[in-house]
mmCIF file of C-alpha atoms in Angstrom:
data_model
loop_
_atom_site.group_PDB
_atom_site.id
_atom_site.type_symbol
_atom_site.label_atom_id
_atom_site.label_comp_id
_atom_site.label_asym_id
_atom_site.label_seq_id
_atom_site.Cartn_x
_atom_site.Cartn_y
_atom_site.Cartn_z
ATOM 1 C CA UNK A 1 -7.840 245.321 15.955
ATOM 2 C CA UNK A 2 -7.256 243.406 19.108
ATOM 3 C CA UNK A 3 -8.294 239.982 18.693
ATOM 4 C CA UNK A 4 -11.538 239.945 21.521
ATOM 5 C CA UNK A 5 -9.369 236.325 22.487
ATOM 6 C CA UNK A 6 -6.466 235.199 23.000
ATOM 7 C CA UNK A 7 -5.739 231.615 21.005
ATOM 8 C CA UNK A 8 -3.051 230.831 23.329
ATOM 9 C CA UNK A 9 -4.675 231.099 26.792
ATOM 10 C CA UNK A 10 -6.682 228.305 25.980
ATOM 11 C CA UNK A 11 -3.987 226.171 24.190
ATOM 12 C CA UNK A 12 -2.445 223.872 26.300
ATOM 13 C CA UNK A 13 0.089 222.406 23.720
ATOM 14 C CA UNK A 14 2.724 224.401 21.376
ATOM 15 C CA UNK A 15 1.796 224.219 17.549
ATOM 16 C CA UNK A 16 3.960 221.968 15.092
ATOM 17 C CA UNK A 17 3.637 225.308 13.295
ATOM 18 C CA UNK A 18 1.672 228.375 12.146
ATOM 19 C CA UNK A 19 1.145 229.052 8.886
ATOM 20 C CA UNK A 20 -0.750 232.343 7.473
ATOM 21 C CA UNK A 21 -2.149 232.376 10.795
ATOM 22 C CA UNK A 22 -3.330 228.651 11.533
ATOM 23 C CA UNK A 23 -2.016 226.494 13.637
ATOM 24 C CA UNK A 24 -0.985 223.242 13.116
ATOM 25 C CA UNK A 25 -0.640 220.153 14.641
ATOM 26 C CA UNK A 26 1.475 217.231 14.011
ATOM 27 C CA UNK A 27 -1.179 214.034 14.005
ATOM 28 C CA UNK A 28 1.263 211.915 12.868
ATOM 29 C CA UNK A 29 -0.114 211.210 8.989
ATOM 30 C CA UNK A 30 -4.183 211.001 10.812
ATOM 31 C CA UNK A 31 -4.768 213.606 8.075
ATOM 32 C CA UNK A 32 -3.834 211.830 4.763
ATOM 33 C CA UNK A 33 -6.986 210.417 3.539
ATOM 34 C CA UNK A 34 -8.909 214.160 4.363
ATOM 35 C CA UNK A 35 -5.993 215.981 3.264
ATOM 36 C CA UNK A 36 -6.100 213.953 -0.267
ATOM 37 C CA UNK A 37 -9.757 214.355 -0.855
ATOM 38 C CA UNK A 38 -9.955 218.375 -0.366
ATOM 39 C CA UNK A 39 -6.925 218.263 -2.961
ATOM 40 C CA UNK A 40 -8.721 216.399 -5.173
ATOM 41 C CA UNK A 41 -11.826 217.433 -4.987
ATOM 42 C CA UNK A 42 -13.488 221.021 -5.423
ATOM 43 C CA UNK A 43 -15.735 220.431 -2.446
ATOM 44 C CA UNK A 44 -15.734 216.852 -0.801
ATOM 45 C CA UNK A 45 -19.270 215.174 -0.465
ATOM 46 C CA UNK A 46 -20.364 218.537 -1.890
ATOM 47 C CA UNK A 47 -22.051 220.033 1.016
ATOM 48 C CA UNK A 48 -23.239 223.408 -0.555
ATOM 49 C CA UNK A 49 -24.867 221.954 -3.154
ATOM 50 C CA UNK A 50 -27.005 219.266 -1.635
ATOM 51 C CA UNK A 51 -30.383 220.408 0.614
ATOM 52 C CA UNK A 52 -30.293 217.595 2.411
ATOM 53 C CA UNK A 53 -26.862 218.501 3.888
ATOM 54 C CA UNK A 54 -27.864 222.074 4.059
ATOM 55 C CA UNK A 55 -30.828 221.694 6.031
ATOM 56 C CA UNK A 56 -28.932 219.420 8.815
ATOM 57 C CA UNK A 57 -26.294 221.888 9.504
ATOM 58 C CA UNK A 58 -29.192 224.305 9.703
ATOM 59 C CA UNK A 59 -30.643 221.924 11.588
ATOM 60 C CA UNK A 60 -27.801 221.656 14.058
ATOM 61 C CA UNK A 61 -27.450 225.210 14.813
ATOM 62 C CA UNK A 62 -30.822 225.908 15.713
ATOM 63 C CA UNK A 63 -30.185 222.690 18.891
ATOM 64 C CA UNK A 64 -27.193 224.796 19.551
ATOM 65 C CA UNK A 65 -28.613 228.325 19.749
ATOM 66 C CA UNK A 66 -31.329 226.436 21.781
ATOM 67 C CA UNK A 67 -28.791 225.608 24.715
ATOM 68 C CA UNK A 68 -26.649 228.884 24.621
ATOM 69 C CA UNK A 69 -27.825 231.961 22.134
ATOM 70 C CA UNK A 70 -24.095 233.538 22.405
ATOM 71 C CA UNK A 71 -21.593 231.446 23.706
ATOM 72 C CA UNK A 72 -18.198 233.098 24.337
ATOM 73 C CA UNK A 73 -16.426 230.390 22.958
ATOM 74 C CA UNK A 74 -17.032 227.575 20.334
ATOM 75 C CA UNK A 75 -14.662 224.909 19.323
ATOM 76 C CA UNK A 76 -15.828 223.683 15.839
ATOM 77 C CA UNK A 77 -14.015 220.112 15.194
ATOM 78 C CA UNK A 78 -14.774 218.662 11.571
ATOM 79 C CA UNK A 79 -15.264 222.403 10.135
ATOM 80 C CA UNK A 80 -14.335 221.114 6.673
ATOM 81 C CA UNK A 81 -14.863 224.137 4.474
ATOM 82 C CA UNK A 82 -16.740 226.408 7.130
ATOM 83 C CA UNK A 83 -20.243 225.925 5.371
ATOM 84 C CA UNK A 84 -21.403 225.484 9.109
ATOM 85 C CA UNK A 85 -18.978 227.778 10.512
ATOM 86 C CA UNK A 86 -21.055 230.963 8.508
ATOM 87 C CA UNK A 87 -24.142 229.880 10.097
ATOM 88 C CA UNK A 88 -22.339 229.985 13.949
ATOM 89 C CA UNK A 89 -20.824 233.297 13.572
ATOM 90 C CA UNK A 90 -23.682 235.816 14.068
ATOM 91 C CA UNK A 91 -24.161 234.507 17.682
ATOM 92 C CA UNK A 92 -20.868 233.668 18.525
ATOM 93 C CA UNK A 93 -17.927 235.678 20.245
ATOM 94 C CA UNK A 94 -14.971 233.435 19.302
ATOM 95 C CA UNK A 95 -15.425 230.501 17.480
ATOM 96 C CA UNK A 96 -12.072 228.085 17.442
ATOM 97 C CA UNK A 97 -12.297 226.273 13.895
ATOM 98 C CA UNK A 98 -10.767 222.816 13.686
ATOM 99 C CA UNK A 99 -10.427 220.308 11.123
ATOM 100 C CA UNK A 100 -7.652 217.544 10.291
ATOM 101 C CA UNK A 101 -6.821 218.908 7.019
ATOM 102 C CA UNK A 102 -4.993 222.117 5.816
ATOM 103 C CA UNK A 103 -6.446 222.642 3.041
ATOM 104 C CA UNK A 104 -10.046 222.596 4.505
ATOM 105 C CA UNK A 105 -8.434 224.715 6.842
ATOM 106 C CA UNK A 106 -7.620 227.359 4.198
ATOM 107 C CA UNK A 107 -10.888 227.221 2.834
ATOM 108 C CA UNK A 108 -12.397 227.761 6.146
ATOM 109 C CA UNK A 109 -10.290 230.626 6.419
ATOM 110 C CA UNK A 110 -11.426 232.399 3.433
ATOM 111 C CA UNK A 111 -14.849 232.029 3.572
ATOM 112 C CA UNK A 112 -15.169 233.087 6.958
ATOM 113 C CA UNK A 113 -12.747 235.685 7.806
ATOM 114 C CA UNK A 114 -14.637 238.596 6.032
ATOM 115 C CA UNK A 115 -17.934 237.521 7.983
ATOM 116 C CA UNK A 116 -16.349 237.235 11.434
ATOM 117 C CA UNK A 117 -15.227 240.643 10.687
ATOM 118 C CA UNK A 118 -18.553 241.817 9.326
ATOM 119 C CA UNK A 119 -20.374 239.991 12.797
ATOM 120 C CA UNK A 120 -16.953 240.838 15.546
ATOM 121 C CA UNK A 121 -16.831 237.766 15.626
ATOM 122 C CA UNK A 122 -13.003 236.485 16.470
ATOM 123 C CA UNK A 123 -11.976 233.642 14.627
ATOM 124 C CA UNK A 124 -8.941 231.080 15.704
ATOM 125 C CA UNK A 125 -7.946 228.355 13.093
ATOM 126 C CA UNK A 126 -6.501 225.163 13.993
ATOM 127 C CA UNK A 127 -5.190 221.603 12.227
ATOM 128 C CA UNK A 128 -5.660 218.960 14.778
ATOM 129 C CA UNK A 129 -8.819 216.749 15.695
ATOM 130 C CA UNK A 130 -10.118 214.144 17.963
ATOM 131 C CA UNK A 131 -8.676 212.232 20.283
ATOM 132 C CA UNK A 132 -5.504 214.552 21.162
ATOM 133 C CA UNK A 133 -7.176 218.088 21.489
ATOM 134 C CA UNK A 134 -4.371 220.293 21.764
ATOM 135 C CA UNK A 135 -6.763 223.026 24.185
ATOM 136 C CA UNK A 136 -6.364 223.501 27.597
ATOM 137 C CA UNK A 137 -9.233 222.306 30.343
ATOM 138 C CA UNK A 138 -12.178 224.141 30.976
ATOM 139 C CA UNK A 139 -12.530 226.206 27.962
ATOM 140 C CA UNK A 140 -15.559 225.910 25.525
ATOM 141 C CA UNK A 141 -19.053 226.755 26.266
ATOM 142 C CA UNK A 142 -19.510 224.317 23.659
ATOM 143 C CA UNK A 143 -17.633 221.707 21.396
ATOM 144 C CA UNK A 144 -19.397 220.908 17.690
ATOM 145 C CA UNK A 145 -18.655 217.182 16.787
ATOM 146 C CA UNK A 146 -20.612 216.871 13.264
ATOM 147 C CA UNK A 147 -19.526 213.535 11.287
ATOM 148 C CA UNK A 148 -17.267 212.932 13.773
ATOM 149 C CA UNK A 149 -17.724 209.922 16.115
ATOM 150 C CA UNK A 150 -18.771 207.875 13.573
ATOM 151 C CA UNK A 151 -17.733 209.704 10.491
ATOM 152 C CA UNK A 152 -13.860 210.298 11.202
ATOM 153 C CA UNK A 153 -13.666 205.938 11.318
ATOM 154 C CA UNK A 154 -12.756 206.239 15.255
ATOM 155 C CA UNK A 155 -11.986 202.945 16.626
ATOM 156 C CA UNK A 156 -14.469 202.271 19.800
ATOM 157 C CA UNK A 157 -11.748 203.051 22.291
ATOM 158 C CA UNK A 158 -11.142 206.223 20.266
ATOM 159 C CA UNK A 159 -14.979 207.651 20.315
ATOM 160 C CA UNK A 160 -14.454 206.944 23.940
ATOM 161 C CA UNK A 161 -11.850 209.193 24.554
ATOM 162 C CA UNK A 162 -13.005 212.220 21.559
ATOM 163 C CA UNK A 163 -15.738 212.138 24.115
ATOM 164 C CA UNK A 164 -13.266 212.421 27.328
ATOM 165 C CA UNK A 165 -11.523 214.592 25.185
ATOM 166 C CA UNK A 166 -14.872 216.748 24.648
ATOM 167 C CA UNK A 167 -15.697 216.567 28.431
ATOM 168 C CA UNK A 168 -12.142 218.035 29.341
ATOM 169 C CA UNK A 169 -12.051 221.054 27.696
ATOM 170 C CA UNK A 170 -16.098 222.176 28.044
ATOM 171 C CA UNK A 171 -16.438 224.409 30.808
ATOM 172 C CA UNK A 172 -18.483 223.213 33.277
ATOM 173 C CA UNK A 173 -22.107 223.194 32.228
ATOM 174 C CA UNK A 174 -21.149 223.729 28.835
ATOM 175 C CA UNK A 175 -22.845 221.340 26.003
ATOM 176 C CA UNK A 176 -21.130 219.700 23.269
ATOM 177 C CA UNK A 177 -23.187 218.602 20.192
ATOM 178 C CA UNK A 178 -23.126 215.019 18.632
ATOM 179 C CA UNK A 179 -23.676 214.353 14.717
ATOM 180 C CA UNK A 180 -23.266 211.270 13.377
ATOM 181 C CA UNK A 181 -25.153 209.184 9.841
ATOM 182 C CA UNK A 182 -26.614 206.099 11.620
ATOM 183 C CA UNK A 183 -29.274 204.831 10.053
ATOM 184 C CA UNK A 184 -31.081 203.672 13.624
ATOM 185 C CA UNK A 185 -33.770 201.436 12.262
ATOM 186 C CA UNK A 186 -32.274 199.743 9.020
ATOM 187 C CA UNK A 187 -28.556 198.735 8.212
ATOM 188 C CA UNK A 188 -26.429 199.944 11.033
ATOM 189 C CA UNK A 189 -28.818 199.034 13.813
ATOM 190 C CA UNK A 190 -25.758 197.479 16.314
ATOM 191 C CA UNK A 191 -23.573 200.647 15.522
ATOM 192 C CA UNK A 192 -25.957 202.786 16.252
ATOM 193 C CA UNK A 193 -27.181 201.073 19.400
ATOM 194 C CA UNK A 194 -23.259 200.651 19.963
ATOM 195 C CA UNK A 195 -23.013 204.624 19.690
ATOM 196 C CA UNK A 196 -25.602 205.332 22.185
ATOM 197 C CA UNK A 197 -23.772 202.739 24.553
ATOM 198 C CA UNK A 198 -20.718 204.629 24.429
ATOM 199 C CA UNK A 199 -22.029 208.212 25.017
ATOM 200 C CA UNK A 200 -23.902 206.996 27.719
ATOM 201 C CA UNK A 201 -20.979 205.569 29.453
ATOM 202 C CA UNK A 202 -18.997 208.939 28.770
ATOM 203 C CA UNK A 203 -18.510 211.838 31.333
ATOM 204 C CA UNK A 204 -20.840 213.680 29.933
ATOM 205 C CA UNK A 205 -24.876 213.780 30.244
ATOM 206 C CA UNK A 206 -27.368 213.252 27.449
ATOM 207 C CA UNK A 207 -29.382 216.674 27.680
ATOM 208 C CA UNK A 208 -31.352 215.439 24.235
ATOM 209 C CA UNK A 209 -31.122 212.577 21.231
ATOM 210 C CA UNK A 210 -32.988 214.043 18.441
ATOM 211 C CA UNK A 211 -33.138 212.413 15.279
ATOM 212 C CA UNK A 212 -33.692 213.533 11.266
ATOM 213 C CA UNK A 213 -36.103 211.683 9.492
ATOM 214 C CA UNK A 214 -34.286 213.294 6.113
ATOM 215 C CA UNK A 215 -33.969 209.665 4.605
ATOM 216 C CA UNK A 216 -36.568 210.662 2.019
ATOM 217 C CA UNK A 217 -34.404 213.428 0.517
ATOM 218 C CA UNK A 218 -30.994 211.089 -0.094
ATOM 219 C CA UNK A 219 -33.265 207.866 -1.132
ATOM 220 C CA UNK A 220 -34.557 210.679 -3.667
ATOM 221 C CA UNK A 221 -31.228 212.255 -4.618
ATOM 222 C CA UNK A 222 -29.923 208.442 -5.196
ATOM 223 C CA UNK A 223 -32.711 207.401 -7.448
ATOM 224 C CA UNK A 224 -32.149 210.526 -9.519
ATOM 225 C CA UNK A 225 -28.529 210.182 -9.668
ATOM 226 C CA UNK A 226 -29.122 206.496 -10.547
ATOM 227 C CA UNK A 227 -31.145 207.825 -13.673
ATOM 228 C CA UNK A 228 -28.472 209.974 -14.414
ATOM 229 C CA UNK A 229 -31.428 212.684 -13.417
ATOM 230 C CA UNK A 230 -29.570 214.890 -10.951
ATOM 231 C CA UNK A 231 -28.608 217.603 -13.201
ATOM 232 C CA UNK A 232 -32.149 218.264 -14.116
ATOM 233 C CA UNK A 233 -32.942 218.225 -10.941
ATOM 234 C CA UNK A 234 -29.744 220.028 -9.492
ATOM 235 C CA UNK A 235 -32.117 223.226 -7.929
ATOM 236 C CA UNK A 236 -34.802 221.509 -6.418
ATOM 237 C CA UNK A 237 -32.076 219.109 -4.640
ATOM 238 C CA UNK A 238 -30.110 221.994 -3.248
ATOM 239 C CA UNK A 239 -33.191 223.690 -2.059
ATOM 240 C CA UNK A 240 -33.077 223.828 1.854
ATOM 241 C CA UNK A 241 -37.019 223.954 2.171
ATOM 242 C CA UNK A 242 -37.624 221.016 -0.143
ATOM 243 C CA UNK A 243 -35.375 219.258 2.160
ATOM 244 C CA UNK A 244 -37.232 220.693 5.331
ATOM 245 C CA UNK A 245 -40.664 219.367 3.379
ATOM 246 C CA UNK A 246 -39.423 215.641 3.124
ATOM 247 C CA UNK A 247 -38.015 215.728 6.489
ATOM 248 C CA UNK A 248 -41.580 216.587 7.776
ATOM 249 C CA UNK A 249 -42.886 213.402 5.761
ATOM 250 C CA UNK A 250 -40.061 211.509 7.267
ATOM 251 C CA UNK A 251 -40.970 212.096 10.562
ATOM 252 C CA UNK A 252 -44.619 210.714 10.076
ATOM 253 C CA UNK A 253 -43.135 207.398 9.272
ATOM 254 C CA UNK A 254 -40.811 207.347 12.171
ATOM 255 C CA UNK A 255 -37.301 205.979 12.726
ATOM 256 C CA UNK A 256 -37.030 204.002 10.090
ATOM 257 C CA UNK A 257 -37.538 207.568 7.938
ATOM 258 C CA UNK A 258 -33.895 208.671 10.050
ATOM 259 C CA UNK A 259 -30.659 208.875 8.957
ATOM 260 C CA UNK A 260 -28.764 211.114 10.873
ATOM 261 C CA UNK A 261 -29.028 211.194 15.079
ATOM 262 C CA UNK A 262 -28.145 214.569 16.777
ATOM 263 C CA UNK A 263 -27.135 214.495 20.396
ATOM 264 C CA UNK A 264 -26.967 217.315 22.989
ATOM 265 C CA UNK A 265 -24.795 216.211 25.860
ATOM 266 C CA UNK A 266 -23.456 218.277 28.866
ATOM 267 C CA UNK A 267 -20.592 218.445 31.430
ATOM 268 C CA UNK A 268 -22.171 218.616 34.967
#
């Protein structure tokens, strides 16, 4: 089948390599610390098995699908294992999967190859991140940045240009979406005020800061896995509606309830 895209008319730098049909791209050892945890560990932070997580992706997708219900082309940086990537690939055309490791890479790869096919949805794999895009100007509808400013340790100068980076290769009126664990109202009150700062400076215009008030659900999954309680518990905490629940009782109490911010930005 002809693929509905083609990966290199929107690559504006030659892979490192391709391997089993990813491309790579040398980051000069950026990858080390990612590339060592997906070796070591069945699933980092395990995503699929914790509501909490679940229901922000879910979360995420829905803002997305707000601002464009089928985009023709999605760049996906931070795709880890493609948990996320499932959920964009019944509304998406093409969907360009990034992530800084190869062996989340892989993973992505597996689980989301039969479903592209299932959806005709094309998929295009890629080893590279943030700042540094290898992809040429002026081609996403939209650019996913989940646990990225923030969560890939970027140095301030380096947020500044992932988000330079972001604004380059949108097309014009395209959106990119911000995800970031901030903690507004408690601990990391400068960084997150610090965060704002720096998006607002960017090229790019805040369309919409929303925030999850799902503090509730990781205060509870600590205090269970403090009393060694998790296991019991193991259903209820990977239960994406029990997670929806406590984010409703977050959001009576307010900010200090949030611990992730989601951003919707666009290029004008």
């Amino acid at each position: 089948m002809k693929p509905l895209f083609d990966s290199g008319s929107i690559l504006q730098d030659t892979p490192t390599k391709t391997l089993d049909g990813i491309n790579c791209f040398d980051r000069n050892g950026d990858n080390e610390w990612f590339e060592t945890a997906y070796n070591d560990l069945a699933e980092p932070w395990d995503y699929s098995k914790r509501g909490g997580e679940l229901f922000r992706q879910k979360f995420s997708v829905e803002q997305i699908r707000k601002h464009n219900s089928a985009p023709e082309a999605l760049l996906e940086l931070g795709c880890s294992k493609g948990l996320m990537t499932k959920l964009l690939i019944p509304f998406c055309k093409n969907i360009y999967a990034s992530d800084i490791s190869l062996s989340a890479i892989k993973a992505c790869k597996e689980n989301c190859d039969i479903p592209a096919k299932q959806h005709n949805c094309n998929m295009e794999y890629f080893v590279t991140g943030v700042p540094g895009l290898p992809f040429a100007d002026n081609s996403f509808d939209i650019v996913s940045i989940c646990d990225g400013l923030a969560g890939w340790w970027l140095s301030i100068d380096q947020r500044r240009q992932a988000l330079e980076d972001a604004h380059r290769v949108l097309k014009k009126g395209g959106i990119a979406i911000l995800t970031d664990c901030l903690m507004p109202e408690v601990v990391k009150h400068e960084e997150f005020e610090a965060y704002i700062q720096i998006v607002r400076e960017s090229s790019l215009s805040i369309l919409d800061v929303k925030f999850l008030y799902d503090k509730p659900w990781y205060k509870l999954e600590s205090v269970l896995k403090k009393n060694r309680l998790e296991g019991a518990f193991s259903k209820l905490l990977a239960n994406v509606s029990f997670a929806k629940v406590l984010n409703s009782v977050g959001g009576v109490i307010g900010k200090k309830a949030a611990r992730h911010i989601v951003i919707i930005v666009q290029k004008d």
